[in-house]
Amino acid sequence: MSDDDQELGITESKSHNTGEWYAEVVQKAGLADYGPEGMSGFIVTRPRAYAVWERLQGFLDAKFKDTGVQNAYFPLFIPESYLEREKDIVEGFDPEVAWVTEAGNKELEERLAVRPTSESIITPYISQWVRSHRDLPLRVNQWCSVVRWEATETKPFFRTKEFLWQEGHTAHATSEDAWEETMTRLDQYESVYEDLLAMPVLKGQKPDHDKFPGADTTATVEALMPDGKSVQAGTSHHLGQSFAEAFDITYSDEDEEERLAHTTSWGLSWRALGALIMTHSDEQGLVLPPGVAPEQVAVVPIWQEDTKDEVLEYARGVADDLDDAGIRVELDDRDGRNPGFKFNEHELNGVPLRIEIGPHEVEDGELTLVHRPDGESVVEGRDGVVETVCDHFDEVYAKLYAAAEETLDGEVREADDRADILGTLGQHGGYVKAPWCGDEECEEPIKEPMAAEIVMVPFEDDDPLVETDHDETCAICDDDAERTAYFAKSY
Amino acid sequence: MSDDDQELGITESKSHNTGEWYAEVVQKAGLADYGPEGMSGFIVTRPRAYAVWERLQGFLDAKFKDTGVQNAYFPLFIPESYLEREKDIVEGFDPEVAWVTEAGNKELEERLAVRPTSESIITPYISQWVRSHRDLPLRVNQWCSVVRWEATETKPFFRTKEFLWQEGHTAHATSEDAWEETMTRLDQYESVYEDLLAMPVLKGQKPDHDKFPGADTTATVEALMPDGKSVQAGTSHHLGQSFAEAFDITYSDEDEEERLAHTTSWGLSWRALGALIMTHSDEQGLVLPPGVAPEQVAVVPIWQEDTKDEVLEYARGVADDLDDAGIRVELDDRDGRNPGFKFNEHELNGVPLRIEIGPHEVEDGELTLVHRPDGESVVEGRDGVVETVCDHFDEVYAKLYAAAEETLDGEVREADDRADILGTLGQHGGYVKAPWCGDEECEEPIKEPMAAEIVMVPFEDDDPLVETDHDETCAICDDDAERTAYFAKSY
């Protein structure tokens, strides 16, 4: 067994070599493989990771549908002439596009972009579907993959040339309605992280110089990673009227006047999986909150030859009860693997709760429950096992959330001049908040030496339309500071 | 209102101009739009059609998961060198491939195929994941789109250059296990049609000359369309060892001997939506069985000014009761549309059950239920509305199934020589079954004049491994007939 045992361990240190540790967890927990030769930057999403993605999809999709969103599916390709119709989009994405130039044994007359994002093909259809104010708001969403040919090093779920995501696209009568939409989706993204993935996030907007191409405002949720970097974890764009203008989305209002619509788009990608893995996992492997874990409970019977029958029967009863209640449970009754190996394997694979059952438990009508990740072990009665397990799920979730929240709280620091910002970022990483005038030039003195940037500007009172009125001066240029900027290194 | 009313009608005849009628239903019921200029052959799947696809997905995916299938996601692109590794695949698909040749502002060193099917990229990974007999069976499935650049005329959901589907890929220790897998999936496809879509299908195998490239056997479910043509409605391939050999899937058996695996693949596409729309819909528009209908019930209150309040309150109560029970119900309380318009609109959009509520219904504590498609109208009591509605769903499903079954039964005819086959096909369309020697050459005398082919060869006793022993001779060549062939025109 010792060879096998060694294979299961994560050898890299989470705190010292976060990148290598992450790659090892992804590989050893069977989450993803790298793409084939000639296709660096692509990954294969293996069943364990895909099952987490499906749970995230289910959670978010239900919220979308409860709030007026309908799913649809648009073509994978976008004709070059369509991509060019909104100038910011083409400037923003053209360098990263993969082009189909031959098909059906012929050169194509026009190159087709493999969608890097779908505004340019969805908006023309929205334009056809919207005629009157009665057609608004119009909301469509698609779950699909997009391709962006970035040359950076591959990091599964964080940096890949193809990634899975959802992209929502909406049209509204007024800018206020579009704002409400933008913030509704941002709040839903926050809920995915906080309520499902047990990760607190920061909410705000990107600085103007880092918006989505063509957007008026890009709102973002940002998550802190264990290496002190920030991840843009979901974005919701108020697109103003630029796309409505480029693709002619007009509607007749109640007085039969022709008006230009306001649009939004919003997306959350499998980067959420990457952030999830990064945040909670440890040197035993993957850690998952119960809500998204493909296997929520591993029941491990521990027997000697003379106790095997009774232990197995008892364990099977427990597993059956949980299964009947819809809990995702595995009875690990494999012969030829000792309990220690099984423990390690379930820990590696991110099973949130282990139930150990030996002759003592059988005799006393009890169960030993062990939490992932902290190994806390609790003896509970056999009766009411379903309720007990659900309570422990809540505890595991609460532990994960509390630990992530404590980390985040400790990693937001203040600074009020350039040296202080650089010094604090250099020493600690994390977020440094500082008063900021709003000018891109005042990011440069931080970005240039430190590769840190303004990742987020919080909303005042959680409302993007409230003007700030700080009695402060910009940490860089000493002009009036209209905003607070969060500086951080980012993915 | 009269202008609006006219807009809602289908003008083409289902029996005389089936193709035009279908295109009109697809467009007027808001199911799909055609792709943009420069992208003929592509369609936009609108929310009503996509919602049906989601229900089909949910139904089939649950069956997959209950029978050991795990979902995963593989790259969208396949390097040309991978596609070439299985010679039948490259010969079969190369003429239809869309190629990415430029990306990130550079020519690629190797062309990348946009997946036409994923055997060539999934099998190499299965090869890595399979080491021992304990890793078998291994089953992965993905829901995705594929691209096949066919030059034929576009027909939404039937013939499009990109289509949505699922593709399952499995590896097994023995050929028998692979056969069991092949048939399990075929049975699940049959269940999708029969139990969910209310469509009887025929089950069998493709003739050898019409198998999936590289397959030993292609099993198929075939559905009859109203124009007398057959649709290949789902296929399940026993791939033998050709892919295992090309991509080196070996495993060590219980005696530590190295063995070559046996693989299968199986797919069902959105063609199922096309077949569904074709089969049940009529000249009022879309018809859907309740199990997949995005809206299952439309509650239409019918009031005069003096009865409006009481009628609306009663109708709202009915809709709320249904909604609380998880039934997909819409209360159509729009002002400015008369009941006749609303009836037509819900019929066009394929709502299976309409509940009409006027002052009489309120007074008598009753409801008037109207079935789609036959317009049967039944008065029922208000109490127990949830159960009543579920009973009527069963009735609507049963009516749809019975009608489709009657049509199918009447469209399978027998013939025993060439003239008879040609005459029967020419006069009636549908299926003509005839004894067949198994030789492709004996399909030619039918295919050449009639454009009909052997779409299906039924299994003996539903078992592909049972040898047939007919005491008959081939309808074409008079050699011994090993099989019964179903001739039909097909999509």
XYZ file of C-alpha atoms in Angstrom, chain B residues 201-424:
224
model
C -39.789 4.598 -33.359
C -38.365 1.577 -35.143
C -35.216 -0.015 -33.779
C -32.558 -1.889 -35.664
C -29.204 -1.511 -37.333
C -27.893 0.303 -40.361
C -26.781 -1.881 -43.265
C -23.013 -2.425 -43.227
C -22.467 -0.049 -46.122
C -24.113 2.794 -44.190
C -22.404 2.420 -40.796
C -20.648 5.163 -38.878
C -17.051 5.449 -40.140
C -14.938 2.956 -38.228
C -17.847 1.168 -36.544
C -18.477 -2.569 -36.458
C -22.211 -1.986 -36.159
C -24.389 1.101 -36.090
C -27.663 0.633 -34.253
C -30.382 3.163 -34.970
C -33.810 4.371 -33.978
C -35.798 5.572 -36.971
C -38.814 7.846 -36.896
C -41.407 8.297 -39.621
C -42.098 11.831 -40.782
C -45.450 13.026 -42.198
C -44.033 13.210 -45.722
C -43.390 9.469 -45.548
C -39.634 9.804 -45.054
C -37.588 8.207 -42.303
C -35.379 10.140 -39.921
C -32.346 8.584 -38.296
C -33.310 9.714 -34.839
C -30.398 8.491 -32.714
C -27.500 6.116 -33.278
C -25.408 3.888 -31.055
C -22.204 2.427 -32.455
C -20.368 -0.721 -31.472
C -16.923 0.407 -32.582
C -15.241 -2.940 -32.106
C -11.502 -2.514 -31.631
C -10.654 -0.141 -34.465
C -10.460 2.956 -32.287
C -8.839 1.050 -29.424
C -6.180 -0.030 -31.890
C -5.685 3.369 -33.507
C -5.419 5.100 -30.124
C -3.978 2.261 -28.098
C -6.558 1.546 -25.417
C -5.145 -1.468 -23.644
C -5.756 -2.814 -20.171
C -4.223 -5.516 -18.039
C -6.733 -8.225 -17.288
C -7.060 -10.207 -14.049
C -4.088 -12.360 -15.058
C -1.990 -9.273 -15.794
C -2.242 -9.949 -19.523
C -2.303 -6.867 -21.765
C -5.551 -6.718 -23.781
C -7.119 -4.392 -26.320
C -10.381 -2.749 -25.222
C -13.680 -2.558 -27.135
C -15.333 0.821 -27.535
C -18.710 2.338 -28.306
C -20.034 5.769 -29.101
C -23.590 7.033 -29.268
C -25.259 10.294 -30.063
C -28.598 12.006 -30.174
C -28.918 15.463 -31.666
C -31.420 18.295 -31.867
C -32.789 16.487 -34.882
C -35.056 15.043 -32.192
C -36.608 18.517 -31.958
C -37.144 18.583 -35.691
C -38.775 15.146 -35.669
C -40.955 16.182 -32.721
C -42.145 19.375 -34.425
C -42.809 17.520 -37.697
C -44.728 14.659 -36.134
C -47.336 16.326 -33.967
C -47.709 19.876 -35.225
C -50.535 20.949 -37.516
C -51.912 23.873 -39.421
C -52.611 25.814 -36.242
C -48.916 25.607 -35.405
C -46.733 23.800 -32.891
C -47.960 20.792 -30.922
C -45.959 19.534 -27.942
C -46.506 16.735 -25.467
C -46.875 18.092 -21.911
C -43.574 16.595 -20.722
C -41.475 18.915 -22.875
C -43.759 21.906 -23.314
C -42.164 25.079 -21.899
C -45.691 26.218 -21.028
C -47.987 23.347 -20.163
C -51.170 25.243 -19.374
C -52.539 28.588 -20.505
C -55.288 29.918 -18.260
C -57.434 32.311 -20.312
C -59.977 34.367 -18.388
C -62.939 35.598 -20.439
C -64.663 38.627 -19.022
C -66.936 41.545 -19.663
C -66.309 44.758 -17.799
C -68.840 43.847 -15.063
C -67.446 40.334 -14.509
C -63.752 41.156 -14.831
C -62.839 41.214 -11.140
C -64.452 37.953 -10.169
C -63.276 36.106 -13.290
C -59.707 37.322 -12.873
C -59.599 36.452 -9.199
C -60.887 32.945 -9.868
C -58.463 32.460 -12.766
C -55.563 33.708 -10.685
C -56.429 31.206 -7.964
C -56.399 28.363 -10.485
C -53.066 29.476 -11.961
C -51.550 29.827 -8.483
C -52.635 26.333 -7.486
C -51.042 24.885 -10.617
C -47.889 26.944 -10.211
C -47.527 25.843 -6.586
C -47.677 22.238 -7.767
C -44.777 22.809 -10.167
C -46.908 22.884 -13.313
C -45.692 25.358 -15.933
C -48.688 27.630 -16.216
C -49.298 31.050 -17.706
C -52.194 33.248 -16.699
C -52.986 35.195 -19.850
C -54.670 38.246 -18.402
C -53.543 40.644 -21.126
C -55.829 43.528 -21.846
C -56.207 44.510 -25.468
C -56.254 40.967 -26.820
C -59.524 39.142 -27.244
C -59.906 35.509 -26.165
C -59.938 34.250 -29.750
C -56.563 35.819 -30.423
C -55.169 34.339 -27.235
C -56.504 30.874 -28.124
C -54.824 31.075 -31.511
C -51.571 32.268 -30.065
C -51.352 29.517 -27.459
C -52.221 26.977 -30.136
C -49.516 28.349 -32.407
C -47.007 28.114 -29.559
C -47.855 24.524 -28.707
C -49.386 24.878 -25.235
C -50.914 21.424 -24.628
C -53.791 22.470 -22.376
C -55.916 25.603 -22.254
C -58.208 26.410 -19.340
C -61.008 28.799 -20.207
C -62.659 30.617 -17.350
C -65.695 32.835 -17.839
C -68.535 33.952 -15.551
C -70.298 30.598 -15.989
C -67.290 28.656 -14.794
C -66.974 30.962 -11.782
C -70.624 30.595 -10.912
C -70.615 26.815 -11.209
C -67.210 26.237 -9.615
C -65.948 24.690 -12.820
C -63.256 24.914 -15.501
C -63.351 24.323 -19.236
C -60.256 22.412 -20.380
C -59.320 22.309 -24.051
C -56.827 19.842 -25.455
C -54.209 20.693 -28.059
C -54.214 19.450 -30.810
C -57.746 18.132 -31.279
C -59.640 20.922 -29.535
C -61.611 18.506 -27.344
C -63.280 20.540 -24.658
C -64.127 19.099 -21.234
C -65.806 20.732 -18.249
C -64.349 19.740 -14.888
C -64.831 20.835 -11.283
C -62.558 23.477 -9.783
C -61.655 21.289 -6.812
C -58.644 19.058 -7.279
C -57.455 21.099 -10.247
C -53.874 19.861 -10.000
C -54.848 16.226 -10.261
C -57.359 17.001 -13.004
C -54.741 18.808 -15.052
C -52.238 15.964 -14.634
C -54.886 13.501 -15.837
C -55.480 15.632 -18.894
C -51.742 15.783 -19.561
C -51.803 11.990 -19.651
C -54.723 12.096 -22.059
C -53.002 14.565 -24.359
C -49.844 12.464 -24.372
C -51.887 9.313 -25.077
C -53.716 10.973 -27.970
C -50.492 12.159 -29.549
C -48.840 8.789 -29.158
C -51.840 6.882 -30.477
C -52.103 9.085 -33.558
C -48.398 8.727 -34.328
C -48.540 4.992 -33.749
C -51.522 4.565 -36.017
C -49.722 6.481 -38.732
C -46.561 4.430 -38.336
C -48.411 1.115 -38.293
C -50.171 2.026 -41.509
C -46.931 3.059 -43.155
C -45.033 -0.221 -42.848
C -45.799 -2.338 -45.894
C -44.378 -5.561 -47.259
C -43.029 -6.325 -50.670
C -41.115 -9.228 -52.131
C -39.695 -8.146 -55.426
C -38.127 -5.067 -56.937
C -41.203 -3.890 -58.820
C -43.320 -4.292 -55.722
C -40.844 -2.325 -53.574
C -40.632 0.486 -56.097
C -44.364 0.540 -56.699
C -45.241 0.573 -53.004
